[in-house]
CSV table of C-alpha atoms in Angstrom, one decimal:
chain,number,residue,atom,x,y,z
A,278,MET,CA,58.4,67.7,-41.2
A,279,THR,CA,58.9,64.8,-43.6
A,280,TYR,CA,56.0,63.3,-45.6
A,281,ILE,CA,55.7,60.0,-47.3
A,282,GLU,CA,54.3,60.1,-50.8
A,283,VAL,CA,52.6,56.8,-51.9
A,284,CYS,CA,52.0,56.6,-55.7
A,285,PHE,CA,49.3,54.1,-56.7
A,286,ASN,CA,49.6,53.2,-60.4
A,287,ILE,CA,46.2,51.8,-61.3
A,288,LYS,CA,45.5,49.5,-64.3
A,289,VAL,CA,41.9,48.2,-64.6
A,290,LEU,CA,41.5,45.0,-66.5
A,291,ASP,CA,39.2,45.0,-69.5
A,292,SER,CA,36.8,42.5,-67.9
A,293,ALA,CA,36.3,44.7,-64.8
A,294,GLU,CA,32.9,46.4,-64.2
A,295,ILE,CA,34.6,49.3,-62.5
A,296,ASN,CA,36.7,52.2,-63.8
A,297,SER,CA,39.9,53.9,-62.5
A,298,ASP,CA,37.9,56.8,-61.0
A,299,MET,CA,36.0,54.4,-58.8
A,300,VAL,CA,39.2,52.7,-57.7
A,301,ARG,CA,40.7,56.1,-56.7
A,302,GLU,CA,37.6,57.0,-54.7
A,303,ILE,CA,37.8,53.7,-52.8
A,304,LEU,CA,41.5,54.2,-52.2
A,305,VAL,CA,41.0,57.8,-50.9
A,306,ALA,CA,38.4,56.6,-48.5
A,307,GLU,CA,40.5,53.7,-47.1
A,308,LEU,CA,43.7,55.8,-46.9
A,309,GLY,CA,41.8,58.5,-45.0
A,310,VAL,CA,41.3,56.0,-42.2
A,311,LEU,CA,45.1,55.5,-42.2
A,312,ASN,CA,45.7,59.2,-41.5
A,313,PHE,CA,46.6,60.3,-45.1
A,314,GLU,CA,46.1,64.0,-45.4
A,315,SER,CA,46.1,64.9,-49.0
A,316,PHE,CA,45.7,63.4,-52.5
A,317,VAL,CA,46.6,64.3,-56.0
A,318,ASN,CA,44.9,62.7,-59.1
A,319,ASN,CA,46.9,62.4,-62.3
A,320,ASP,CA,45.4,60.2,-65.0
A,321,ASP,CA,45.7,56.6,-63.7
A,322,VAL,CA,48.0,57.5,-60.8
A,323,LEU,CA,46.8,58.6,-57.3
A,324,LYS,CA,49.4,60.2,-55.1
A,325,ALA,CA,48.7,60.1,-51.4
A,326,TYR,CA,50.6,61.9,-48.6
A,327,VAL,CA,51.0,61.1,-44.9
A,328,GLN,CA,53.4,62.3,-42.2
A,329,GLU,CA,56.4,60.0,-41.9
A,330,ASP,CA,56.1,59.4,-38.2
A,331,ILE,CA,52.6,57.9,-38.5
A,332,PHE,CA,53.0,56.1,-41.8
A,333,ASP,CA,52.2,52.4,-41.6
A,334,GLU,CA,53.5,50.7,-44.7
A,335,GLN,CA,52.2,47.3,-43.8
A,336,ALA,CA,48.7,48.7,-43.3
A,337,VAL,CA,48.8,50.2,-46.8
A,338,LYS,CA,49.9,46.9,-48.3
A,339,ASP,CA,47.1,45.1,-46.5
A,340,LEU,CA,44.4,47.3,-48.0
A,341,TYR,CA,41.7,45.0,-49.4
A,342,ILE,CA,41.4,46.9,-52.7
A,343,LEU,CA,45.1,46.2,-53.6
A,344,HIS,CA,44.3,42.5,-53.8
A,345,ASN,CA,41.2,42.7,-56.0
A,346,PRO,CA,41.7,40.5,-59.1
A,347,ASN,CA,39.8,43.0,-61.3
A,348,PHE,CA,42.7,45.5,-61.4
A,349,GLU,CA,46.4,45.9,-60.8
A,350,ILE,CA,47.8,48.5,-58.5
A,351,ASN,CA,51.5,49.0,-58.1
A,352,ILE,CA,52.9,51.1,-55.2
A,353,VAL,CA,55.9,53.4,-55.3
A,354,LEU,CA,57.1,55.1,-52.0
A,355,ASN,CA,58.9,58.4,-51.9
A,356,SER,CA,60.1,60.5,-49.0
A,357,ILE,CA,59.2,64.2,-49.3
A,358,GLU,CA,61.0,66.8,-47.3
A,359,GLN,CA,59.1,69.9,-46.1
A,360,GLN,CA,58.5,72.4,-48.8
A,361,ASN,CA,56.1,75.2,-49.8
A,362,TRP,CA,53.1,73.0,-50.3
A,363,ASN,CA,50.9,76.0,-51.2
A,364,ALA,CA,53.2,77.0,-54.0
A,365,GLU,CA,53.3,73.4,-55.3
A,366,TRP,CA,49.5,73.2,-55.2
A,367,GLU,CA,49.1,76.5,-57.1
A,368,LYS,CA,51.2,75.2,-59.9
A,369,SER,CA,48.8,72.3,-60.6
A,370,PHE,CA,45.4,73.7,-59.6
A,371,LYS,CA,43.5,75.1,-62.5
A,372,PRO,CA,40.0,76.7,-62.5
A,373,ILE,CA,37.1,74.8,-64.1
A,374,GLU,CA,34.0,76.1,-65.9
A,375,VAL,CA,30.7,74.2,-65.9
A,376,ASP,CA,28.1,74.8,-68.6
A,377,GLY,CA,29.3,78.3,-69.2
A,378,LYS,CA,27.5,79.4,-66.0
A,379,CYS,CA,29.7,78.4,-63.1
A,380,VAL,CA,33.4,78.8,-62.5
A,381,VAL,CA,35.2,77.1,-59.6
A,382,ARG,CA,38.6,78.7,-58.8
A,383,ALA,CA,41.2,79.4,-56.2
A,384,PRO,CA,41.7,82.8,-54.6
A,385,PHE,CA,44.8,83.4,-56.7
A,386,HIS,CA,42.9,83.0,-60.0
A,387,ASP,CA,41.4,85.9,-61.9
A,388,LYS,CA,37.7,86.3,-61.6
A,389,LYS,CA,35.7,85.5,-64.7
A,390,GLU,CA,32.3,87.1,-65.5
A,391,VAL,CA,29.9,84.2,-65.0
A,392,GLU,CA,26.6,83.8,-63.2
A,393,PHE,CA,28.1,81.8,-60.3
A,394,ASP,CA,31.7,82.4,-59.2
A,395,ILE,CA,32.9,80.0,-56.5
A,396,VAL,CA,36.2,80.4,-54.7
A,397,ILE,CA,37.5,77.2,-53.1
A,398,THR,CA,40.7,76.7,-51.0
A,399,PRO,CA,40.8,72.9,-50.7
A,400,LYS,CA,42.9,71.0,-48.2
A,401,MET,CA,43.0,68.1,-50.7
A,402,SER,CA,42.3,67.6,-54.4
A,403,PHE,CA,38.7,66.2,-54.1
A,404,GLY,CA,35.9,68.7,-53.9
A,405,THR,CA,37.2,71.2,-56.4
A,406,GLY,CA,34.9,70.1,-59.2
A,407,HIS,CA,37.7,68.4,-61.1
A,408,HIS,CA,36.4,65.0,-60.3
A,409,GLU,CA,33.7,63.9,-62.7
A,410,THR,CA,31.1,63.2,-59.9
A,411,THR,CA,31.4,66.7,-58.5
A,412,TYR,CA,31.4,68.3,-61.9
A,413,GLN,CA,28.2,66.4,-62.9
A,414,MET,CA,26.6,67.4,-59.6
A,415,ILE,CA,27.4,71.1,-60.2
A,416,SER,CA,25.9,70.7,-63.7
A,417,GLN,CA,22.7,69.2,-62.2
A,418,ILE,CA,22.3,71.9,-59.5
A,419,LEU,CA,22.6,74.6,-62.2
A,420,ASN,CA,19.5,73.1,-63.8
A,421,PHE,CA,17.5,72.9,-60.5
A,422,GLU,CA,15.1,75.5,-59.1
A,423,MET,CA,16.6,76.1,-55.7
A,424,ASN,CA,14.8,79.2,-54.4
A,425,SER,CA,13.4,78.6,-50.9
A,426,LYS,CA,14.5,74.9,-50.9
A,427,SER,CA,16.0,73.0,-48.0
A,428,VAL,CA,19.3,71.3,-48.9
A,429,LEU,CA,21.5,68.7,-47.3
A,430,ASP,CA,25.0,68.3,-48.5
A,431,MET,CA,26.1,65.0,-47.0
A,432,GLY,CA,29.8,64.3,-47.2
A,433,CYS,CA,30.4,67.9,-48.1
A,434,GLY,CA,34.2,67.9,-48.6
A,435,THR,CA,35.0,71.5,-49.4
A,436,GLY,CA,31.3,72.5,-49.3
A,437,ILE,CA,31.2,73.4,-53.0
A,438,LEU,CA,27.8,72.0,-53.6
A,439,ALA,CA,26.2,73.6,-50.6
A,440,ILE,CA,27.8,76.9,-51.6
A,441,LEU,CA,26.3,76.6,-55.1
A,442,ALA,CA,22.9,75.8,-53.7
A,443,ALA,CA,23.1,78.9,-51.5
A,444,MET,CA,24.1,81.0,-54.5
A,445,LYS,CA,21.0,79.7,-56.3
A,446,GLY,CA,18.7,80.8,-53.5
A,447,ALA,CA,18.3,77.8,-51.2
A,448,ASP,CA,17.1,79.0,-47.8
A,449,PHE,CA,18.0,76.3,-45.3
A,450,ILE,CA,21.3,74.4,-46.1
A,451,THR,CA,23.1,71.9,-43.9
A,452,ALA,CA,26.6,70.7,-44.9
A,453,ILE,CA,28.0,67.6,-43.0
A,454,ASP,CA,31.2,65.7,-43.1
A,455,ILE,CA,32.7,63.1,-40.9
A,456,ASP,CA,36.3,64.3,-41.4
A,457,GLU,CA,37.4,67.3,-39.3
A,458,TRP,CA,39.5,68.7,-42.2
A,459,ALA,CA,36.4,68.8,-44.4
A,460,PHE,CA,34.3,70.4,-41.6
A,461,LEU,CA,36.8,73.2,-41.1
A,462,ASN,CA,37.5,73.7,-44.8
A,463,THR,CA,33.8,74.0,-45.5
A,464,ILE,CA,33.5,76.7,-42.9
A,465,GLU,CA,36.4,78.5,-44.5
A,466,ASN,CA,34.9,78.3,-48.0
A,467,THR,CA,31.4,79.4,-46.9
A,468,LEU,CA,32.9,82.5,-45.4
A,469,GLU,CA,35.0,83.1,-48.4
A,470,ASN,CA,31.9,83.0,-50.6
A,471,LYS,CA,29.7,85.0,-48.2
A,472,CYS,CA,27.4,82.1,-47.6
A,473,GLU,CA,27.4,82.4,-43.8
A,474,HIS,CA,23.8,81.0,-43.5
A,475,ILE,CA,25.0,77.5,-44.4
A,476,MET,CA,25.0,75.3,-41.2
A,477,VAL,CA,28.2,73.3,-41.2
A,478,LYS,CA,28.3,70.2,-38.9
A,479,HIS,CA,31.0,67.7,-38.0
A,480,GLY,CA,29.8,64.1,-37.9
A,481,GLY,CA,27.9,61.3,-39.6
A,482,ALA,CA,24.3,60.6,-40.4
């Protein structure tokens, strides 16, 4: 199966009240509606992947965010032949450590002796803790008293925050995402981390 790789080179103007991380988040949300399956962040470049037979180039060019005067986004298209995507992903995915207490890693990484060891197999790059928003949420949860709490992880992605809440002693946890890939991936990751009591749901509010 052939994929189309769309590279978005992002340049935010000095006068803009928005940063490149925000631009990438908006792009990912809009591209998800256009059936893009996975994303890779690299500095000011977002790479997005979609199957060739469902790629709509005009729909991408018509995205509202591409015409915002506060930043410039240039697009480069590449055709990607089928390859070992897991091997390619393993080359670039590195574990992260938060506040010396929590490590987020993939199954092929060595375990480190920390209080909270979370194993995540993501289907896309977001939800691994590498993005600043997720990293900061992990840091906040580490400082919260979670014993016997009820927790809602809305827009759970990989389920990473729900899993950490479970590890910290939360009793009743619900993780919800509108995307089926996220719903299925959260189930996979909760089982991997032995957090079977997390209720995972597919849908919106």
